[in-house]
mmCIF file with all atom_site columns, C-alpha atoms in Angstrom:
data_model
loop_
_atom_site.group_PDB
_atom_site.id
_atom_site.type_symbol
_atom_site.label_atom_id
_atom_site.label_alt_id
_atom_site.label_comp_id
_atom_site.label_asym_id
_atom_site.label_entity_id
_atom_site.label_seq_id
_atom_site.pdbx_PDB_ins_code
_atom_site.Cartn_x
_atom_site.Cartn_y
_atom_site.Cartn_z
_atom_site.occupancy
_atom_site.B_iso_or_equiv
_atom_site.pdbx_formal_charge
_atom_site.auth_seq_id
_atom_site.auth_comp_id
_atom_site.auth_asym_id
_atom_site.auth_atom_id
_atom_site.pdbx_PDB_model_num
ATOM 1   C CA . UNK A 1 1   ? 122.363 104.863 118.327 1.00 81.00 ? 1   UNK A CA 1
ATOM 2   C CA . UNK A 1 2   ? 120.527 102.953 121.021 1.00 91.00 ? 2   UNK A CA 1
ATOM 3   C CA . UNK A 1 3   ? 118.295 99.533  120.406 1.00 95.00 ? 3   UNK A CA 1
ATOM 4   C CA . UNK A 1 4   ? 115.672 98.383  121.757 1.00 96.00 ? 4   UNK A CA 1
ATOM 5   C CA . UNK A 1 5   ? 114.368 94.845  120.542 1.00 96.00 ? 5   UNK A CA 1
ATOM 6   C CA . UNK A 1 6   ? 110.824 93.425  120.963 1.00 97.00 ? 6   UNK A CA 1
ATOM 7   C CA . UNK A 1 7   ? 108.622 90.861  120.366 1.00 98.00 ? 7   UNK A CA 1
ATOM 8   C CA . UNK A 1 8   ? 109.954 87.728  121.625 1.00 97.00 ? 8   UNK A CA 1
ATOM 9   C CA . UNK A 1 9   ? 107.916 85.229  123.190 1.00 97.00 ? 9   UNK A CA 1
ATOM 10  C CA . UNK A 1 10  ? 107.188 81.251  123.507 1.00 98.00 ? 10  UNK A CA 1
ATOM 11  C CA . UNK A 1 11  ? 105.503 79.512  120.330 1.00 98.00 ? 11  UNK A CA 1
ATOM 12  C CA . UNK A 1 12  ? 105.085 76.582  119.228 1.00 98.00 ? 12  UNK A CA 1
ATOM 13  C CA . UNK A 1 13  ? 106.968 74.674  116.279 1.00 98.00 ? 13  UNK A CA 1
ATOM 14  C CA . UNK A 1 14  ? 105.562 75.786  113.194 1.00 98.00 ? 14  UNK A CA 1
ATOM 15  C CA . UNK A 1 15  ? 104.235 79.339  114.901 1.00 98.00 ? 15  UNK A CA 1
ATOM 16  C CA . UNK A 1 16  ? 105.618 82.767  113.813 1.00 98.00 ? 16  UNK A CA 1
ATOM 17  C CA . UNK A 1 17  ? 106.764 85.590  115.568 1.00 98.00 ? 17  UNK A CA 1
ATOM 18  C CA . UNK A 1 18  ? 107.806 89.116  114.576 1.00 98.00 ? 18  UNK A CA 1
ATOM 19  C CA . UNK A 1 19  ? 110.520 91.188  116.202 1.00 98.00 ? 19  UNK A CA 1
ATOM 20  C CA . UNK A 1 20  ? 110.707 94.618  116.389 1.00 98.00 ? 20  UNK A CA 1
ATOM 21  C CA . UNK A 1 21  ? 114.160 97.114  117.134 1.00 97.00 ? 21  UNK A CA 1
ATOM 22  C CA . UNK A 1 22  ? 113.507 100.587 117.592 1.00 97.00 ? 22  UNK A CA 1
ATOM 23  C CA . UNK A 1 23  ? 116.608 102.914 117.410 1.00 95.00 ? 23  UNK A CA 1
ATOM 24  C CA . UNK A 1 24  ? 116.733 106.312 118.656 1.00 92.00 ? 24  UNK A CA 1
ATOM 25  C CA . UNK A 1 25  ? 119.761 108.730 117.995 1.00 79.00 ? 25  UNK A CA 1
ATOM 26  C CA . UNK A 1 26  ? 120.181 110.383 114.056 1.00 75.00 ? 26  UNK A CA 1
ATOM 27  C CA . UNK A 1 27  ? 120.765 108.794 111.215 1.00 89.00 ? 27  UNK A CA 1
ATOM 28  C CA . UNK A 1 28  ? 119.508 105.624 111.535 1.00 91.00 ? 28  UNK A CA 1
ATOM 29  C CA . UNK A 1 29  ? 118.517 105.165 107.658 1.00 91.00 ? 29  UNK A CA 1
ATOM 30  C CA . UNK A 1 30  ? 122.553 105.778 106.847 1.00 93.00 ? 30  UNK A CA 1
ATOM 31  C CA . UNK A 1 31  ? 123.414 102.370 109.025 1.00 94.00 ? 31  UNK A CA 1
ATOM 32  C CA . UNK A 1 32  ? 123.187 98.491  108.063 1.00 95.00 ? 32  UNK A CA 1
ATOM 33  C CA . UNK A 1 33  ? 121.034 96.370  110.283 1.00 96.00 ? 33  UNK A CA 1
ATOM 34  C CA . UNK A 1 34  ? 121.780 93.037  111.472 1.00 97.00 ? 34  UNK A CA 1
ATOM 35  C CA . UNK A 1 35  ? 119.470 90.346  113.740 1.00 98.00 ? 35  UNK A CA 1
ATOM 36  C CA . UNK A 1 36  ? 121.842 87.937  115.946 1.00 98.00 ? 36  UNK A CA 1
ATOM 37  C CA . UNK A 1 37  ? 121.062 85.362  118.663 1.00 98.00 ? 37  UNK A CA 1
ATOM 38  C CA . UNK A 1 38  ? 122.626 83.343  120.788 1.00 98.00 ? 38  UNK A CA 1
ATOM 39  C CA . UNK A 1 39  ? 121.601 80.292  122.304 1.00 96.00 ? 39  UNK A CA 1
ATOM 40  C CA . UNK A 1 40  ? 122.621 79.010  125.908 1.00 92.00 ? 40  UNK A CA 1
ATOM 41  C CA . UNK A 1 41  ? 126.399 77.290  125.674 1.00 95.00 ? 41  UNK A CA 1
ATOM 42  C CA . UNK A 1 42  ? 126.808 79.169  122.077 1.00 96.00 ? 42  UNK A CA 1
ATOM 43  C CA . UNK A 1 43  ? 128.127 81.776  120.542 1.00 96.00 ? 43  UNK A CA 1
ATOM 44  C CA . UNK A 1 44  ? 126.119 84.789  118.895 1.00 97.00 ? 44  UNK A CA 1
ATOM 45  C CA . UNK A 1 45  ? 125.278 83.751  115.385 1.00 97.00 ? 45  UNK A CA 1
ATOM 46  C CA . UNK A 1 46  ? 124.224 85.369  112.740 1.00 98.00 ? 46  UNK A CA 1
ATOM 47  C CA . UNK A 1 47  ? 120.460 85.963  111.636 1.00 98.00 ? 47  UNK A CA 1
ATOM 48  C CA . UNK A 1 48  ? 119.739 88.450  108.683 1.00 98.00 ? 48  UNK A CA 1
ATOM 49  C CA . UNK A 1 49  ? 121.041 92.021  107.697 1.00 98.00 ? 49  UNK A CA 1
ATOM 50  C CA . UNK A 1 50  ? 119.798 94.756  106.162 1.00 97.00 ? 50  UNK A CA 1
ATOM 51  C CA . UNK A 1 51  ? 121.225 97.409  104.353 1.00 96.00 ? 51  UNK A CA 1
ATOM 52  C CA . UNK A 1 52  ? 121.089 101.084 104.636 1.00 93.00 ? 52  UNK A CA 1
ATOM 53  C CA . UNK A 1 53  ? 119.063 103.317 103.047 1.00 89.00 ? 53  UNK A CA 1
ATOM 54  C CA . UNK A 1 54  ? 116.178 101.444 101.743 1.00 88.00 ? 54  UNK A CA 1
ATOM 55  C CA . UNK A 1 55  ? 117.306 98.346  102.527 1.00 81.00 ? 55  UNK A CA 1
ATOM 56  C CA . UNK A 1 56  ? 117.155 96.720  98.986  1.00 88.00 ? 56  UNK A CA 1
ATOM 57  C CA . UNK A 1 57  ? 119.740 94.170  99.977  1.00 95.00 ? 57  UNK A CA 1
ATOM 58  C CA . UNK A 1 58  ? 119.477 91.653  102.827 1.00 97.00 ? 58  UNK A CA 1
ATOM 59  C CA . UNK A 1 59  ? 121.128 88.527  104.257 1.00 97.00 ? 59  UNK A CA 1
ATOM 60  C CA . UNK A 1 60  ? 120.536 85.588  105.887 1.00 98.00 ? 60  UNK A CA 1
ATOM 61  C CA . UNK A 1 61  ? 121.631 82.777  107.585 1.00 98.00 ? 61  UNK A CA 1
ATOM 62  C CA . UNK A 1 62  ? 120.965 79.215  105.583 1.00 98.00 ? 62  UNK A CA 1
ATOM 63  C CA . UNK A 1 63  ? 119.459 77.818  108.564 1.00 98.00 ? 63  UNK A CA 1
ATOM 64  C CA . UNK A 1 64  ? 116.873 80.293  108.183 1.00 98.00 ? 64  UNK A CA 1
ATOM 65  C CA . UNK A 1 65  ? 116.963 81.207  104.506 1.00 98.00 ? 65  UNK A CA 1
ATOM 66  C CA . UNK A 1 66  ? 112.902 81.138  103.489 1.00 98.00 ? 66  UNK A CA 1
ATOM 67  C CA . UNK A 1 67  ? 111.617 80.892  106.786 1.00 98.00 ? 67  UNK A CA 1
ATOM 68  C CA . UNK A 1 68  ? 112.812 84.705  108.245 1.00 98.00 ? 68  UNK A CA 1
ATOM 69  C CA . UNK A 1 69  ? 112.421 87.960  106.682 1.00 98.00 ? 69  UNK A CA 1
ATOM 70  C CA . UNK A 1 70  ? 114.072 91.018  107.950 1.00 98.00 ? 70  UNK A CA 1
ATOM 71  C CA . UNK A 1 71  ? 112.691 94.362  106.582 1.00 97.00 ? 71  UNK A CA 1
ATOM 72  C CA . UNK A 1 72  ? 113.184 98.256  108.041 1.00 96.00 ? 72  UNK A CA 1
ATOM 73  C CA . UNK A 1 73  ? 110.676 101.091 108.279 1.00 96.00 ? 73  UNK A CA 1
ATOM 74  C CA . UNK A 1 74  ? 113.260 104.235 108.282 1.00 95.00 ? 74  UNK A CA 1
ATOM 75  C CA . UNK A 1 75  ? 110.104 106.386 109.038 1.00 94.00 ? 75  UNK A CA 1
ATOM 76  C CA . UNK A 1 76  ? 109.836 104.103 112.795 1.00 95.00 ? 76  UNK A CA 1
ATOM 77  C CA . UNK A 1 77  ? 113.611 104.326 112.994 1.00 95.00 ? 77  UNK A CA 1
ATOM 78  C CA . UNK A 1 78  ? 112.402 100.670 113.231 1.00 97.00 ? 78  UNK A CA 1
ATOM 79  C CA . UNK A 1 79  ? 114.148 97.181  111.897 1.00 97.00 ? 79  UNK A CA 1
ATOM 80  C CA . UNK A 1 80  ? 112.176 93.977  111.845 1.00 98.00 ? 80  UNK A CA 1
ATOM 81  C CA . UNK A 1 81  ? 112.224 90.178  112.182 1.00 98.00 ? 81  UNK A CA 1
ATOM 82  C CA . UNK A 1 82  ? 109.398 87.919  110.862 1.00 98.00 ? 82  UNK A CA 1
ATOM 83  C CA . UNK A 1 83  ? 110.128 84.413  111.489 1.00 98.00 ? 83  UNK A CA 1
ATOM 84  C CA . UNK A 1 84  ? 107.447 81.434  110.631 1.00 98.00 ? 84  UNK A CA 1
ATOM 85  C CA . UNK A 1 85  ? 108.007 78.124  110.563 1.00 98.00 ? 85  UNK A CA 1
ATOM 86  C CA . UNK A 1 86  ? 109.763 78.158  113.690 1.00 98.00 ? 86  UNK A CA 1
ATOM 87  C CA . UNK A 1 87  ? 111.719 75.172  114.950 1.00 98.00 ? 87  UNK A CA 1
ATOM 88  C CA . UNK A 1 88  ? 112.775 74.479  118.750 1.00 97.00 ? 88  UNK A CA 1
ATOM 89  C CA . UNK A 1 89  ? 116.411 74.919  117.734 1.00 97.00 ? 89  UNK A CA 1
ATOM 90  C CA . UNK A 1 90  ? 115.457 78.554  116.895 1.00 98.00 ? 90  UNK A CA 1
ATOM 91  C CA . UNK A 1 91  ? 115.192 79.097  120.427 1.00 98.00 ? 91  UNK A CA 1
ATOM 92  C CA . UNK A 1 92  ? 117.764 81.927  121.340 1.00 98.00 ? 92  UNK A CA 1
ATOM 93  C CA . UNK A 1 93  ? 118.041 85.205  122.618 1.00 98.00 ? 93  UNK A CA 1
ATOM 94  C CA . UNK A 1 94  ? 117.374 87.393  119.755 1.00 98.00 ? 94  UNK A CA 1
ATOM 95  C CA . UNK A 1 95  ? 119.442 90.293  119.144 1.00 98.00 ? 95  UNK A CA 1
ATOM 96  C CA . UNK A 1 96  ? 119.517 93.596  116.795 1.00 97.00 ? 96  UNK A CA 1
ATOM 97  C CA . UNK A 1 97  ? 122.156 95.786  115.717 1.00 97.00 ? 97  UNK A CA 1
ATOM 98  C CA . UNK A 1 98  ? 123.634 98.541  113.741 1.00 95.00 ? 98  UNK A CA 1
ATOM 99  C CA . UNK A 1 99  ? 126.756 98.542  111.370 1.00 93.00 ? 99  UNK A CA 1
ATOM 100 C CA . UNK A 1 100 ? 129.665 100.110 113.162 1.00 89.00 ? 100 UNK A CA 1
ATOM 101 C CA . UNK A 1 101 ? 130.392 102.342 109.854 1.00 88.00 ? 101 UNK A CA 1
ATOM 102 C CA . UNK A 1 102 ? 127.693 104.493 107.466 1.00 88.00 ? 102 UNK A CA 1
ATOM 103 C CA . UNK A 1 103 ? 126.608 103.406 104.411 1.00 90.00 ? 103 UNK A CA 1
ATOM 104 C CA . UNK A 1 104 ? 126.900 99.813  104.745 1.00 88.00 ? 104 UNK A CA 1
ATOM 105 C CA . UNK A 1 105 ? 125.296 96.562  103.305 1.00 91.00 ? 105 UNK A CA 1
ATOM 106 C CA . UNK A 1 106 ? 124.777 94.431  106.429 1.00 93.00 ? 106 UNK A CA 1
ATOM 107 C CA . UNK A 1 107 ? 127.650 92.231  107.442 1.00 94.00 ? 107 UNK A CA 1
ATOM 108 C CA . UNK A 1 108 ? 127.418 88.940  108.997 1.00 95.00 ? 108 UNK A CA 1
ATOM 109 C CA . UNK A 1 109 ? 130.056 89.477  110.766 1.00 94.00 ? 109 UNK A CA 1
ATOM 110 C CA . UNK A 1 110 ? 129.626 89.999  115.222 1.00 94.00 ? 110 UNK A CA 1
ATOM 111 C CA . UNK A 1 111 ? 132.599 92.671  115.316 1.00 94.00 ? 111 UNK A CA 1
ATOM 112 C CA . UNK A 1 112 ? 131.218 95.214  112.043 1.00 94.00 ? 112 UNK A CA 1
ATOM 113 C CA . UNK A 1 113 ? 128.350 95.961  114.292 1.00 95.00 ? 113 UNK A CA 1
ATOM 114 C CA . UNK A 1 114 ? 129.247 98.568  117.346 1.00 92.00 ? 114 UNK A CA 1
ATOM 115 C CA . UNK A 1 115 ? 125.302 99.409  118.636 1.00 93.00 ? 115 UNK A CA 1
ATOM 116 C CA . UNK A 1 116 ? 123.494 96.552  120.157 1.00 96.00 ? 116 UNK A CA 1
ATOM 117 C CA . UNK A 1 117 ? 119.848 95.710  121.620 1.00 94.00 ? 117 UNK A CA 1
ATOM 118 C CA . UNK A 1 118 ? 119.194 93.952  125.334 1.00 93.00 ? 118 UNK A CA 1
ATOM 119 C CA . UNK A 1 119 ? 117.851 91.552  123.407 1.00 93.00 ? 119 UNK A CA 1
ATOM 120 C CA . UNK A 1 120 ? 114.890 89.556  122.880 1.00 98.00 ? 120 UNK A CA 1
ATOM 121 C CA . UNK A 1 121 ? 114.083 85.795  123.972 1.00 98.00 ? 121 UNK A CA 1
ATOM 122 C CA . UNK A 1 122 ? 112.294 83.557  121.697 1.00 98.00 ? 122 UNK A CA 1
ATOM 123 C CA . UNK A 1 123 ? 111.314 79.862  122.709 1.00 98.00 ? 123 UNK A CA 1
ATOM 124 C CA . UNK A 1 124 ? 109.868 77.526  120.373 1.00 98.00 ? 124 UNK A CA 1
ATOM 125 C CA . UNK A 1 125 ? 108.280 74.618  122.319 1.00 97.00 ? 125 UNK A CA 1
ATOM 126 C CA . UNK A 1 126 ? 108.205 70.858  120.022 1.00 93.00 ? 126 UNK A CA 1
#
């Protein structure tokens, strides 16, 4: 499976933004999505995952619990990010990725996930 993430972008605080990951490669409905990003000095944290199939079950991280929404479109082989109510401390590099294993729910954890975007930076000015 290879990513590619989209969408980034500078915005101010209170702005939205959606991000898009297109996968190429089979059987991208049978794997878990997860959104990532890392911020300069930090480590990659945790953003929002997805499960497989039709992607009834999804994540998030409380820091952005009601503010992001992650949803997939297994007809785009596409995974995306909607985030409003941005803050500056959202700013990161934004990243997508696919479970490791088939058939799974979407982990928050870094080292379930194998296939990885470049990434996409957001900056969210005060």
């Amino acid at each position: 499976v290879q990513l590619q993430a989209s969408g980034g972008g500078l915005v101010q605080a209170g702005g939205s933004l959606r991000l898009g990951c297109a996968a190429s490669g089979r059987n991208f409905s049978r794997h878990g999505m997860g959104w990532f990003r890392q911020a300069p000095g930090k480590e990659r944290e945790f953003v929002a995952a997805v499960s497989w199939g039709g992607g009834v079950r999804t994540k998030y991280a409380d820091s952005v619990q009601g503010r992001f929404t992650i949803s997939r479109d297994n007809t785009k082989n596409t995974v995306y990010l909607q985030l409003r109510s941005l803050k500056p401390e959202d700013t990161a590099a934004y990243y997508c990725a696919a479970e490791s294993n088939a058939y799974g729910s979407g982990s928050q954890a870094v080292g379930h996930y194998d296939f990885w975007g470049q990434g996409t930076q957001v900056t969210v000015s005060s």
